[in-house]
Amino acid sequence: MILPSSSLKKQADKMGNSASEQLALLLEKDQVIDHQASLIERKSIVISEQQKRILILEEALRLSKVKRFSPSSEQSTQMSLFDEAEVEARIDFDQASDAPEDDDDSDLENEVSAGAPASAETKKKTGRKPFASHLPREQVFAYLSEQEKFGAIDTFFTKVREELDIIPAQVRVLEYMQEKAVFIEMHDDAKQRIIKSAEMPKHPVARAMGSINLMSFVIISKYADGLPLYRQEKILSRYGGELSRTTLANWVIASAKQLQPLINLLREHQHAGNVIMADETRIQVLKEPDRPVTSDKYMWVTLGGPPDKPSVLFEYDPSRNQTVPLRLLEGFSGYLQTDGYAGYSAACRENSITQLGCWDHARRKFKEAQKAQPKAKKDKTNQASKADRVLSFINKLYMIERQIKLLSVVEKYQQRQERSLPVLNKLKTYLEGNQHKVLKDSLTGKAMTYLSNQWEKLNVYCTHGELNISNILAENAIRPFVIGRKAWLFSDTPAGARASAIHYSLIETAKANGLETFQYYQHILAALPYADTVDKVEALLPWNVELKKSPVS
């Protein structure tokens, strides 16, 4: 049966409409699929970023637990040196394929063995140490009774033991009696009485109620022993000396003003050396003008000078900007060793100073990354991380430094060129090949970024035998201040903070030159009122006075 043309047209139109609807439906489905795929991709990115964030937070949590509950020492144990070959062997195969070949692990173990004690005979003797020979001795005799030694042909004494004894502090009052002589002189047939008085000893703080001995004791107790003034007030009161902490604080500040000429000379001598180490730490000063009580102020420290005349100088400043190093290092040209703080860069450019980095700071960041690693599960191989690998290189550098510690400047330079530079080159290759493989914000990523940014400065120590691998001496110099700060907490005024800087400078410089600090302060406080020339002031510098050497120096 043949349909009319009009029916065929209607059927064709109906089929066309159906196809277009199906096509539209397919297009709509494709759009839905594309939208879902885009949504899945975006969510996958979010999930990936969240997973990275979780890893970083877990790492930070593990590190905070380690800092809170574990020892804070950064020293490498002896075992970690011998483990270095194992660290190399435990590198994951995927990591090892990208890592530089390291074929000197056997040499490393040989070097460590060479530096280790050969036998038990070379180990330090254990047991009680004898008391210092310079201490006064008083003999205590134990006698036999007349009955017990009746009939003996002779008696004698033998030393059985020694005991360390101490006499507690004694407070006394010094009464200065001034002798006066009366003379009669005739003036125009009239008698005139003239009185001549003996010259009184000069005191560094006019009209002070405390002797030089007491002032020295107060200063050393606070700045060398970390004993706050309010505790010293109670101690003096217990012995009968009624003095307020305000009086003690006034003595500390007033004596510091008299000691400023010594600080000026120490700064000149420090700039005469080739190397200065610098560091800074926070201090709270309550009454700093135009600064909130809670804002950070800083105590700066510089250590340097000729090797036979070392000096440690503290400087208080409420800011941490580059103007402080510019002022402290004005006129110095040589090597400056610091951490990675950029504030020192301007001073180095201004004075043509060669800046040198600190491997302790670089190592510390990888050590934190290592401590924050998750504990290895028993059913999995304990693979070495990238932080482990970098630390193995750094430990080699430190091991070399320990072995060449007693060599001359020239020999140190030669050893570093022959042994340290190859290790540095391998570390650089490993760093360039692996830095992009870790999360930038992870502890290992931050450590690698720091190491990469500081690389040129960290290599400078190999260019001269007088330089050190780390800034540890400056950190050790500032440690007494940090420990003392935990006891006395803050300075009330800027004048007190500046006085603290002066006293810490003289005490730490005296210690660096092997002097007993209390005797040194007794000496300089007694001599300063008579030091009316530069030569007399210079005679009071630690290396120019002859006093009893400190037994702990």
CSV table of N, CA and C in Angstrom, one decimal, residues 139-144 149 154-160:
chain,number,residue,atom,x,y,z
A,139,GLN,N,94.3,21.3,108.4
A,139,GLN,CA,94.4,19.9,108.8
A,139,GLN,C,93.6,19.6,110.0
A,140,VAL,N,92.8,18.6,110.0
A,140,VAL,CA,92.0,18.1,111.2
A,140,VAL,C,92.7,16.8,111.7
A,141,PHE,N,93.1,16.8,112.9
A,141,PHE,CA,93.9,15.7,113.5
A,141,PHE,C,93.0,14.8,114.3
A,142,ALA,N,93.1,13.5,114.2
A,142,ALA,CA,92.4,12.6,115.0
A,142,ALA,C,93.5,11.9,115.9
A,143,TYR,N,93.5,12.1,117.2
A,143,TYR,CA,94.5,11.7,118.1
A,143,TYR,C,94.2,10.4,118.8
A,144,LEU,N,95.2,9.6,119.1
A,144,LEU,CA,95.1,8.5,120.0
A,144,LEU,C,95.1,9.0,121.4
A,149,LYS,N,98.1,4.8,123.0
A,149,LYS,CA,99.5,4.8,122.5
A,149,LYS,C,100.6,4.5,123.5
A,154,ASP,N,106.8,4.9,118.5
A,154,ASP,CA,106.7,6.1,117.6
A,154,ASP,C,105.3,6.3,117.2
A,155,THR,N,104.9,7.6,116.9
A,155,THR,CA,103.6,7.9,116.3
A,155,THR,C,103.8,8.7,115.1
A,156,PHE,N,102.8,8.7,114.2
A,156,PHE,CA,102.8,9.5,113.0
A,156,PHE,C,101.4,9.7,112.5
A,157,PHE,N,101.2,10.6,111.5
A,157,PHE,CA,99.9,10.9,111.0
A,157,PHE,C,99.9,10.6,109.5
A,158,THR,N,98.8,10.1,109.0
A,158,THR,CA,98.6,9.8,107.6
A,158,THR,C,97.3,10.5,107.1
A,159,LYS,N,97.3,11.0,105.9
A,159,LYS,CA,96.1,11.7,105.4
A,159,LYS,C,95.2,10.6,104.9
A,160,VAL,N,94.0,10.5,105.5
A,160,VAL,CA,93.0,9.5,105.1
A,160,VAL,C,92.0,10.0,104.1
